[in-house]
Amino acid sequence: MAGQPPPETVLTDAAHQAGPHDTVLGIEDLHVTVHDGGATALRGVSLRVHSGEIVGLVGESGSGKTLTCRAALGVLPKGVAAARGAITFAGEDVTRLPARGWQRLHGSQIGAVFQDPSSYLNPNLTVGSQLAEVLRVKRRLPRAQAHRRAVELFTAVGLNEAGRVFHQIPAELSGGMLQRVMIAIAISCDPRLLIADEATTALDVTIQAEIIELIKELRDQRGLSVLFVSHDLAVIRELCDRVIVFYAGEVVEAGPVEEIIERPRHPYTQALLRVASVGDFQRRELEVIPGQPPHVGELITGCRFAQRCPAAVDACTAGDIALTRPGPAHEARCVRVDDPALAQVSAAVAAPVPDAAAAGGSDPDRTGDSAAWDDEELASR
């Protein structure tokens, strides 16, 4: 009715206590526009994160991973909007949830961790006081109880001498310690979902591995669902149950992580594997994906990867390409998804190669992902 505020979504106890296979986060046919509707940055993105599941989003910078996370958190910046589609949390539609409704979800139901933890912490306050404040506001704990609980959480995320860390400011802690602080804040109110956007990217390899193990432990101990964003398929393989591959604002491939890594069916996923530290490292030295992704909002007919793809044929640019299923739980957006030649390339990507000579040596005229396609195959396009 006129004059009434927009309705807020209420998450029922039944939704919160659903069974082990329920959908915690659902995104269906999401289209996100930028520049006040002047361009479309996300096109038809759909994904699910089930209870206790870790789902990875992977792709180059600008592929739409972070924008998808911001939409799922209800924190799209000014001029950016969900123009079409639906976002659900625990079965409830939150697509048009007002700011006050999102504030109630943040922390208590959905936690978030980002790439640069120092930019999300007040440099003038101790990290313990910042965590305790969350507990006092969200959980309404008395000051002393919030202090004790904060120390317990710091201990739970692997911070040694948690009582001392409580009284330190961000500048006194390392990057890995700060990320643990942010994880402690994110899980402090026992959320159902953790969104981790490039949470390990800025860390060295050893600390990165520790954060990955910590996220696994939180999933196992708390039944936490995780949406994990990375540009590195090696990290995704180590942590995730399923992976969704983004390119230029679209999902181009999705499925169980081992299925995607062992049998990638989209040329872009194959290209990512060749430049990632997955499998045999020697044959991936200095490899890059030729060309550049399209500009945000650029109008392209057909496959958005076609201009960079060594397997492209005329059908790739003839019209829209839908996700198809090369396997029961495997989807790929490619007109050649059932082509035996593409399947052979998948096998070549996954198979270890003894040395560079066995791989056919190097050819200065062939770079990046095109090297995996033989000359006869390229000539037939």
Tab-separated table of C-alpha atoms in Angstrom, residues 16 20 22 24-25 49-55 89 107-113 157 182-196 211-228 239 241:
chain	number	residue	atom	x	y	z
A	16	HIS	CA	17.583	-21.757	9.076
A	20	PRO	CA	21.966	-30.995	4.941
A	22	ASP	CA	19.347	-27.334	1.285
A	24	VAL	CA	21.840	-21.630	1.419
A	25	LEU	CA	22.542	-19.184	-1.423
A	49	VAL	CA	25.707	-22.984	-2.614
A	50	HIS	CA	24.352	-25.811	-0.471
A	51	SER	CA	24.697	-26.303	3.263
A	52	GLY	CA	28.262	-27.234	4.231
A	53	GLU	CA	29.516	-26.845	0.662
A	54	ILE	CA	32.476	-24.812	-0.611
A	55	VAL	CA	31.893	-23.399	-4.092
A	89	PHE	CA	19.111	-16.855	0.978
A	107	GLY	CA	27.283	-10.946	10.357
A	108	SER	CA	24.418	-12.933	11.832
A	109	GLN	CA	23.643	-14.941	8.667
A	110	ILE	CA	26.273	-13.956	6.090
A	111	GLY	CA	29.935	-13.229	6.806
A	112	ALA	CA	32.471	-11.812	4.374
A	113	VAL	CA	36.252	-11.700	4.057
A	157	VAL	CA	41.162	-19.109	14.065
A	182	MET	CA	38.799	-10.783	9.669
A	183	ILE	CA	37.728	-14.426	9.575
A	184	ALA	CA	37.101	-14.310	13.338
A	185	ILE	CA	34.901	-11.240	12.849
A	186	ALA	CA	33.116	-12.874	9.894
A	187	ILE	CA	32.206	-16.023	11.873
A	188	SER	CA	31.640	-14.345	15.230
A	189	CYS	CA	27.843	-14.564	15.021
A	190	ASP	CA	27.740	-18.094	13.558
A	191	PRO	CA	26.629	-17.210	10.012
A	192	ARG	CA	25.422	-19.882	7.613
A	193	LEU	CA	27.394	-18.485	4.666
A	194	LEU	CA	30.921	-17.091	4.343
A	195	ILE	CA	31.814	-15.148	1.200
A	196	ALA	CA	35.595	-15.015	0.761
A	211	ILE	CA	44.069	-19.980	5.633
A	212	ILE	CA	42.776	-22.663	3.255
A	213	GLU	CA	43.040	-25.276	6.015
A	214	LEU	CA	41.312	-22.915	8.434
A	215	ILE	CA	38.348	-22.459	6.064
A	216	LYS	CA	38.109	-26.237	5.654
A	217	GLU	CA	38.079	-26.689	9.437
A	218	LEU	CA	35.350	-24.071	9.843
A	219	ARG	CA	33.242	-25.868	7.263
A	220	ASP	CA	33.770	-29.226	8.972
A	221	GLN	CA	33.236	-27.954	12.518
A	222	ARG	CA	30.415	-25.471	11.943
A	223	GLY	CA	28.713	-26.750	8.784
A	224	LEU	CA	29.608	-23.415	7.200
A	225	SER	CA	28.800	-22.846	3.534
A	226	VAL	CA	31.474	-20.938	1.608
A	227	LEU	CA	31.518	-18.990	-1.649
A	228	PHE	CA	35.235	-18.664	-2.396
A	239	LEU	CA	39.656	-26.081	-1.157
A	241	ASP	CA	33.794	-29.012	-3.818
